[in-house]
Short mmCIF file of C-alpha atoms in Angstrom, two decimals:
data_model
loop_
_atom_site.label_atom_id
_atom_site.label_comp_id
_atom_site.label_asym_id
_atom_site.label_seq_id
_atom_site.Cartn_x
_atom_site.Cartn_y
_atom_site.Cartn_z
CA UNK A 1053 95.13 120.40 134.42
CA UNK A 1054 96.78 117.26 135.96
CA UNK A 1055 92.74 115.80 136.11
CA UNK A 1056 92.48 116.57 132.59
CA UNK A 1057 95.16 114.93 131.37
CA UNK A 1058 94.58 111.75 133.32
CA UNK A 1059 90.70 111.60 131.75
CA UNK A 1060 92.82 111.68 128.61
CA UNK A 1061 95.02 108.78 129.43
CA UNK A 1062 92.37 106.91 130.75
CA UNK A 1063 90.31 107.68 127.28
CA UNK A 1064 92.88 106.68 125.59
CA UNK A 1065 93.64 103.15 127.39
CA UNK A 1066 90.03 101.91 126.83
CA UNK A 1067 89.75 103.21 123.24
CA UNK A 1068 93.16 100.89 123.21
CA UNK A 1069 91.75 97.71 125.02
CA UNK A 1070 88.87 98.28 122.65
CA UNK A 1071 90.34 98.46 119.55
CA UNK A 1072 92.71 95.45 120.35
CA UNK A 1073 89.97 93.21 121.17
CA UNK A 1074 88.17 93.88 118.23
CA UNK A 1075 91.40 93.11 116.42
CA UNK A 1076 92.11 89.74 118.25
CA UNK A 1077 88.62 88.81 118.02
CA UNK A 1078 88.79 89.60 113.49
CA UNK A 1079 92.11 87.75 113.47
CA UNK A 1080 90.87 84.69 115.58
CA UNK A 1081 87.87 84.59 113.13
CA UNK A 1082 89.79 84.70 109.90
CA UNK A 1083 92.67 81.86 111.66
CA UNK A 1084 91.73 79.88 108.78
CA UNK A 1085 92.35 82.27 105.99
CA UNK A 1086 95.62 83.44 107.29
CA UNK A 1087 96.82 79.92 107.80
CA UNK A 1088 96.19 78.73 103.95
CA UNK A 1089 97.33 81.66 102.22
CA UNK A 1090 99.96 81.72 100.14
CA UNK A 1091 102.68 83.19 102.35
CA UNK A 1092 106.60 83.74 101.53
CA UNK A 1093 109.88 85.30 102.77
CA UNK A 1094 111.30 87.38 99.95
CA UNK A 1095 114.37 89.05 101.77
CA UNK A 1096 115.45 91.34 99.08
CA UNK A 1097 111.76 93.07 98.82
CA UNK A 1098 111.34 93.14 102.45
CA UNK A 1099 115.21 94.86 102.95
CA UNK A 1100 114.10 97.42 99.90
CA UNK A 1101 111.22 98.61 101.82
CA UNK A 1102 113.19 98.98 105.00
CA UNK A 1103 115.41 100.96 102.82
CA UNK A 1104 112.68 103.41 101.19
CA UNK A 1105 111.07 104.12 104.42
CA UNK A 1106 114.85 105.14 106.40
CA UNK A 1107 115.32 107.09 102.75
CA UNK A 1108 111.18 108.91 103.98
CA UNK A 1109 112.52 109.54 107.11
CA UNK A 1110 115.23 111.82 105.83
CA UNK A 1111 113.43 113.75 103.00
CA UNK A 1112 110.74 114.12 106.50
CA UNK A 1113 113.11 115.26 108.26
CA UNK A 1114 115.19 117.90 105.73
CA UNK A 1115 111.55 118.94 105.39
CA UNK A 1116 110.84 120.02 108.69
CA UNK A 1117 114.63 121.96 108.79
CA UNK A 1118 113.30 123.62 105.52
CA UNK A 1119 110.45 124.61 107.63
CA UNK A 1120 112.61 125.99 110.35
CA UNK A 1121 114.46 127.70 107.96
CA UNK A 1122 111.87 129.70 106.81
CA UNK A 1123 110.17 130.04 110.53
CA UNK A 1124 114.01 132.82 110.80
CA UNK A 1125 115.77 129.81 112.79
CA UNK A 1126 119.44 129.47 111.15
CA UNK A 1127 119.93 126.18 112.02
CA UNK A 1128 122.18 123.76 109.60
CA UNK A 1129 120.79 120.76 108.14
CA UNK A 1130 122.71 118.43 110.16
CA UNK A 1131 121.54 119.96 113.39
CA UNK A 1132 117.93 120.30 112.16
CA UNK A 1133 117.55 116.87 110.41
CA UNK A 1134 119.49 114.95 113.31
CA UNK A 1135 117.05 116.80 116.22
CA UNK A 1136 113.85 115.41 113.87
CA UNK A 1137 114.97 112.04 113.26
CA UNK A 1138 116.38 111.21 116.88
CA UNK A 1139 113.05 112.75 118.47
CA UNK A 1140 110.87 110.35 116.03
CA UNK A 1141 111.61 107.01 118.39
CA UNK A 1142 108.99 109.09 121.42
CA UNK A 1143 106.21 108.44 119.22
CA UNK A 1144 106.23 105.10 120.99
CA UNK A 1145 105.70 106.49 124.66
CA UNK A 1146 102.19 107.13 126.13
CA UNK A 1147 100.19 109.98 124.93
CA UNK A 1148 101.54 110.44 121.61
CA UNK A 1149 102.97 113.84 121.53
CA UNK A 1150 106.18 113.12 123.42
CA UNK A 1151 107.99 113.40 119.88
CA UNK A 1152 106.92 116.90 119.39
CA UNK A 1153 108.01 117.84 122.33
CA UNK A 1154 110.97 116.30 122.53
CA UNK A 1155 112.04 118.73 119.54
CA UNK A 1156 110.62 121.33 120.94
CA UNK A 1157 112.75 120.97 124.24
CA UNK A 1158 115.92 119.43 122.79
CA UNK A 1159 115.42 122.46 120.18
CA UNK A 1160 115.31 125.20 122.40
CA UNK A 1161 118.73 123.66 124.52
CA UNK A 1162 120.30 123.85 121.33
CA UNK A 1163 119.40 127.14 121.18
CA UNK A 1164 116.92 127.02 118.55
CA UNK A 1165 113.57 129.78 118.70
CA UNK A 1166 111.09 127.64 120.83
CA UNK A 1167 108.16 129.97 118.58
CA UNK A 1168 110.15 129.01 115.49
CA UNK A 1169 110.45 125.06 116.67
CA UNK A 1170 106.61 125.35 117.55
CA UNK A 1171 105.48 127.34 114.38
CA UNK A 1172 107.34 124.48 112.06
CA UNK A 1173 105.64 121.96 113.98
CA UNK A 1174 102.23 123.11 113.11
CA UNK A 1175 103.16 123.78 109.49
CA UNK A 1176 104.40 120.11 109.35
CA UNK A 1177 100.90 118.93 110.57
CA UNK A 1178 98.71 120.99 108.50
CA UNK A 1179 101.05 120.15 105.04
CA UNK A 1180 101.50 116.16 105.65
CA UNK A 1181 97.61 116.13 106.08
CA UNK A 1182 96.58 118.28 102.92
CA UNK A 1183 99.15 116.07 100.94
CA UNK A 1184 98.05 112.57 102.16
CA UNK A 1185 94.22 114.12 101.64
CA UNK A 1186 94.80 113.88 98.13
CA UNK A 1187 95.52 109.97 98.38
CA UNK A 1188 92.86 108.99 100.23
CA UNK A 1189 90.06 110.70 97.96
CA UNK A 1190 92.53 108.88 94.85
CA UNK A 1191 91.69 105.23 96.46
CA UNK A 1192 88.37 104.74 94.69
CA UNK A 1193 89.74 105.89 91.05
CA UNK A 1194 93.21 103.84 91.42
CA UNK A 1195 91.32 100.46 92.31
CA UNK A 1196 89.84 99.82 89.11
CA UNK A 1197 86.37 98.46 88.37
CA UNK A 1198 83.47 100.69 88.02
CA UNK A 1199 83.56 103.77 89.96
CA UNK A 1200 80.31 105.74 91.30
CA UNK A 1201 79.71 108.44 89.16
CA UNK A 1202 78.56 110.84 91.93
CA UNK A 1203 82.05 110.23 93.19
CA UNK A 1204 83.81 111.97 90.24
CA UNK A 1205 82.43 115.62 90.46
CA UNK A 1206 82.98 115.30 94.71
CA UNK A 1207 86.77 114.17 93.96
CA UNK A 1208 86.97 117.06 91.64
CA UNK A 1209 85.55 119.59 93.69
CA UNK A 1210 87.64 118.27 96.43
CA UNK A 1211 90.94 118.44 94.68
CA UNK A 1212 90.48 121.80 93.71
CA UNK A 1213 89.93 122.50 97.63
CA UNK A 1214 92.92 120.89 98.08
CA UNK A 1215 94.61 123.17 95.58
CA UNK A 1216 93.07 126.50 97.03
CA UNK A 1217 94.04 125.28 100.38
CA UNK A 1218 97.75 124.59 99.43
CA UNK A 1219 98.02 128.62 98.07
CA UNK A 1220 100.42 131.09 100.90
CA UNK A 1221 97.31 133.12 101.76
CA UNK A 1222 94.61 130.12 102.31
CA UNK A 1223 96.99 127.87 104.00
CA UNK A 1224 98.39 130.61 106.30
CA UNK A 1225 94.48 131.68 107.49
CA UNK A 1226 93.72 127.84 107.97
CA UNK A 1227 96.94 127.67 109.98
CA UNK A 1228 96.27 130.14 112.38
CA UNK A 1229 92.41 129.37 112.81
CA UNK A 1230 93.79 125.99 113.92
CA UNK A 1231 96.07 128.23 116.56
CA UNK A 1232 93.23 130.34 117.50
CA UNK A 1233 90.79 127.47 118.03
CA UNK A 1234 93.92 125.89 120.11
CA UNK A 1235 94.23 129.01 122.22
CA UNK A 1236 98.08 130.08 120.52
CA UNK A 1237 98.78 132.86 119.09
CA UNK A 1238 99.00 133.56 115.59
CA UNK A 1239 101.98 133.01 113.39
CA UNK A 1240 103.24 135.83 110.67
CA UNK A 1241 103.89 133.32 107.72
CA UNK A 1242 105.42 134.48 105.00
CA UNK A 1243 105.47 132.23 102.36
CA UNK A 1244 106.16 132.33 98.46
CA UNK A 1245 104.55 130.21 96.14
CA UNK A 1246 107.69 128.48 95.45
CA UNK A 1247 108.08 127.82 99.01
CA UNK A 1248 105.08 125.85 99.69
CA UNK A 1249 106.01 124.09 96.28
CA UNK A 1250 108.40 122.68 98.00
CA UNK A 1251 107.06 121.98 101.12
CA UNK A 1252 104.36 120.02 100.14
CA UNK A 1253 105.84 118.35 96.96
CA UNK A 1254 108.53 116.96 99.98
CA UNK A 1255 105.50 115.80 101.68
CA UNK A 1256 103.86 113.94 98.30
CA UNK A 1257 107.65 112.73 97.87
CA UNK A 1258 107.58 110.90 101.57
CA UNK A 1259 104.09 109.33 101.15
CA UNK A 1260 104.98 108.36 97.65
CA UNK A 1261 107.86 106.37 99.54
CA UNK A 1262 105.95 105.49 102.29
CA UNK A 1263 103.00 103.95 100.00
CA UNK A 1264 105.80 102.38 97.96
CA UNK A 1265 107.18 100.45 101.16
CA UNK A 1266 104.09 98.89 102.13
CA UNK A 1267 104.26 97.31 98.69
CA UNK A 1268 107.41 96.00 98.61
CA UNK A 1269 106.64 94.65 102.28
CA UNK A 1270 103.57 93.30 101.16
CA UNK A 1271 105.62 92.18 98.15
CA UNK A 1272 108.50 89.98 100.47
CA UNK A 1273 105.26 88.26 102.09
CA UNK A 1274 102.74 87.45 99.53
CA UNK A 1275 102.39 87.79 95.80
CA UNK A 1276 101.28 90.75 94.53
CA UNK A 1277 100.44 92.24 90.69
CA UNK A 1278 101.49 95.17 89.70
CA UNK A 1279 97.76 96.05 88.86
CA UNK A 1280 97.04 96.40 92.84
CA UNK A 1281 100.41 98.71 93.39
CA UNK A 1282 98.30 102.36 92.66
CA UNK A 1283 95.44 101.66 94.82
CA UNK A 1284 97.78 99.38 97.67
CA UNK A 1285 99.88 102.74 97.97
CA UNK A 1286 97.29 105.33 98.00
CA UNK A 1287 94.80 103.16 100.38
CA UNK A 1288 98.32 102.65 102.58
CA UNK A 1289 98.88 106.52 102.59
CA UNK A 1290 94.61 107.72 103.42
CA UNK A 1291 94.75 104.76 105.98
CA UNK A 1292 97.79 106.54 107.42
CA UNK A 1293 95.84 109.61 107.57
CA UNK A 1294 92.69 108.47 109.20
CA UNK A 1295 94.37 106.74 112.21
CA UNK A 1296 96.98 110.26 112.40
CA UNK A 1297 93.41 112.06 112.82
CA UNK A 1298 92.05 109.63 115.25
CA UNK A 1299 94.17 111.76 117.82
CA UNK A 1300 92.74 109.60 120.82
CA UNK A 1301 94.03 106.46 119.35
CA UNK A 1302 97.77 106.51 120.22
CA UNK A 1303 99.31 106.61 116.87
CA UNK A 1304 95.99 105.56 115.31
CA UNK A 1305 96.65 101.68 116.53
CA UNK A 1306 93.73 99.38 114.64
CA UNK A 1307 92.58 102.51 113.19
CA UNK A 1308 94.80 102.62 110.24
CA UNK A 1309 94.73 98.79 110.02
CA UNK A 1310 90.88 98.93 109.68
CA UNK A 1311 90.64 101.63 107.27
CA UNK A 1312 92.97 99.85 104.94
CA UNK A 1313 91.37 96.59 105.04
CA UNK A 1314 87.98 98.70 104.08
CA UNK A 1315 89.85 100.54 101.19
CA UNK A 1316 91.30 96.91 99.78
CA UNK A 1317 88.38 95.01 100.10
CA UNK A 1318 88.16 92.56 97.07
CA UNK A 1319 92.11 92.79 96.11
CA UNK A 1320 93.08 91.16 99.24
CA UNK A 1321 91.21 88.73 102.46
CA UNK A 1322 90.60 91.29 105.51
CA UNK A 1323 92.83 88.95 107.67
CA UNK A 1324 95.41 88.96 105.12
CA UNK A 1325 95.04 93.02 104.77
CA UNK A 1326 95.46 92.97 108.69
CA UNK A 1327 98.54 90.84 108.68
CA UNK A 1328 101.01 92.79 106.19
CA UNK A 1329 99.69 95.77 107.67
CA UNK A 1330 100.54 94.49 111.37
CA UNK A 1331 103.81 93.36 109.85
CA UNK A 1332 104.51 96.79 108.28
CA UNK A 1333 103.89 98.46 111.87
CA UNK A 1334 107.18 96.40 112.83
CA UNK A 1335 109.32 97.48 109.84
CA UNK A 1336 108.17 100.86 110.98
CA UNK A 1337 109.14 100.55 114.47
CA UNK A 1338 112.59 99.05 113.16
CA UNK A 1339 112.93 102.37 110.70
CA UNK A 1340 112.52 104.60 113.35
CA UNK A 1341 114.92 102.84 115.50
CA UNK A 1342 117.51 102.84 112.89
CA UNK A 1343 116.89 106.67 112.23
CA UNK A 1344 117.12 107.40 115.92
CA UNK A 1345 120.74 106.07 115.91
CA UNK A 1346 120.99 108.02 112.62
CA UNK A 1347 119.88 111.19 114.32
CA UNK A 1348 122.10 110.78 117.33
CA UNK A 1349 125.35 110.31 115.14
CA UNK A 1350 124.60 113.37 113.16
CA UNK A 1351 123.23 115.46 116.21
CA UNK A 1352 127.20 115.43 117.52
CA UNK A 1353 129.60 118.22 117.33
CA UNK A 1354 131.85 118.31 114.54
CA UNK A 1355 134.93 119.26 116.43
CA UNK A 1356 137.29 120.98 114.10
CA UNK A 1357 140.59 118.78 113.57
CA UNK A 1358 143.74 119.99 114.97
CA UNK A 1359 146.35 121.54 113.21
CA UNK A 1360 149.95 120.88 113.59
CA UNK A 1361 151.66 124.21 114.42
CA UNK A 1362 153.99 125.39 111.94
CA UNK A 1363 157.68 124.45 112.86
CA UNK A 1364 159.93 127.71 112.99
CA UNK A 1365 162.66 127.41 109.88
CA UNK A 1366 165.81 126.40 111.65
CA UNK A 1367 168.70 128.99 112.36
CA UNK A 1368 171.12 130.04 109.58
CA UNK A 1369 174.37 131.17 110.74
CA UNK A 1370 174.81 134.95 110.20
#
């Protein structure tokens, strides 16, 4: 086990030092284009998109309690949402998974069903990909310009997938073939309709806001039109979702950089493409930061205040 694991950290490093020197190599190459670009500091954009992505972090976060809620934990939203968003800053530590299990050890202290925590984690996974899915394939239509017609009866067909996929029955099969193929056992979902309305409409919500932030960011550095917004917040979200699936890639580092520049080739320079994205990476690491202290304030005890005891009516002579 303990060999395993080290052929996955060592994986890991050299898909790192390889994808980093491929990015210091592009940026070193397109010096020149980065330099003369029209940059700018526009605080007020750049603030907003901090903002919007601490506002995704919550609606991720009541998410995942909804989840739990419906996994049988009774847990209260300020116990469920605080345990997601102060477990979100692990991300950052080797390996990639530490914020998962973070919750699912914090979780179980608190005295939360360690089958519920992992059965909510899985649902989370399997929902944020089938919503940012439907992004990605939306690049191509949102960028304008002509559009390959062999790509319009794939996107359909692929949307409707989507749809079948996102029904109680489907989904919970899909779910626990994933388990199966990962050696867990199965999970007894049960589901309405209305429930996985929810669920992944959340999940649409947060990428809407997530997409939206990389505009404004891009917006506080360099001009942007609003004709680029639609395809700059759907290529943001399926760029996302590439580098999330490129599982040896700790948080898809490069990955999502270089699928972005691919999907906004022609709006914007690659090395300019690579630079707000770069940039965005550091609000994001400031977000999470900022909902880690946000977690840990709400994850305290609400101690009931004290009372004053009634004072006893004073004696009436007889």
């Amino acid at each position: 086990m303990r060999s395993r694991g080290r052929v996955r950290g060592l994986l890991q490093g050299v898909a790192v030092v390889l994808v980093l020197g491929f990015w210091v190599q592009a940026l070193v190459r397109h010096w020149d284009q980065l330099v003369a670009y029209p940059w700018r500091v526009a605080w007020p954009a750049l603030l907003a998109a901090l903002g919007l992505l601490l506002l995704q972090a919550v609606l991720l976060a009541t998410s995942w309690w909804y989840t739990l809620r419906l996994m049988g934990a009774e847990v209260a939203w300020r116990q469920g949402t605080g345990l997601w968003l102060r477990t979100q800053i692990a991300r950052y530590l080797p390996g990639g998974v530490w914020d998962i299990a973070g919750r699912i050890v914090l979780g179980s202290q608190e005295g939360i069903s360690v089958r519920a925590l992992s059965a909510s984690v899985v649902l989370e996974m399997a929902l944020q990909v089938l919503s940012a899915a439907a992004f990605l394939l939306a690049v191509p239509l949102l960028r304008g310009g002509a559009v390959d017609r062999s790509y319009l009866p794939v996107t359909a067909v692929l949307m409707v997938a989507c749809l079948v996929m996102a029904t109680p029955p489907v989904f919970s099969r899909l779910v626990n073939l994933g388990l199966r193929v990962l050696h867990r056992p199965p999970l007894d979902i049960r589901m309405t309709y209305g429930d996985l309305l929810v669920l992944l409409g959340s999940r649409f919500v947060s990428h809407l806001l997530f997409g939206a932030g990389f505009v404004l960011f891009a917006w506080g550095v360099t001009p942007v039109t609003w004709e680029q917004v639609p395809a700059m917040m759907a290529a943001y979200v399926g760029a996302w979702l590439v580098g999330y699936l490129a599982v040896i890639i700790p948080m898809g580092i490069g990955v999502r950089e270089a699928v972005l520049a691919l999907l906004l080739q022609g709006l914007f320079p690659f090395g300019v493409v690579s630079a707000m994205a770069l940039g965005y990476r550091g609000w994001l690491l400031i977000r999470d930061l900022l909902a880690a202290l946000l977690g840990v304030w709400m994850s305290r005890p609400v101690v009931p205040e004290a009372h004053a005891a009634p004072v006893p009516p004073p004696n009436t002579p007889a």
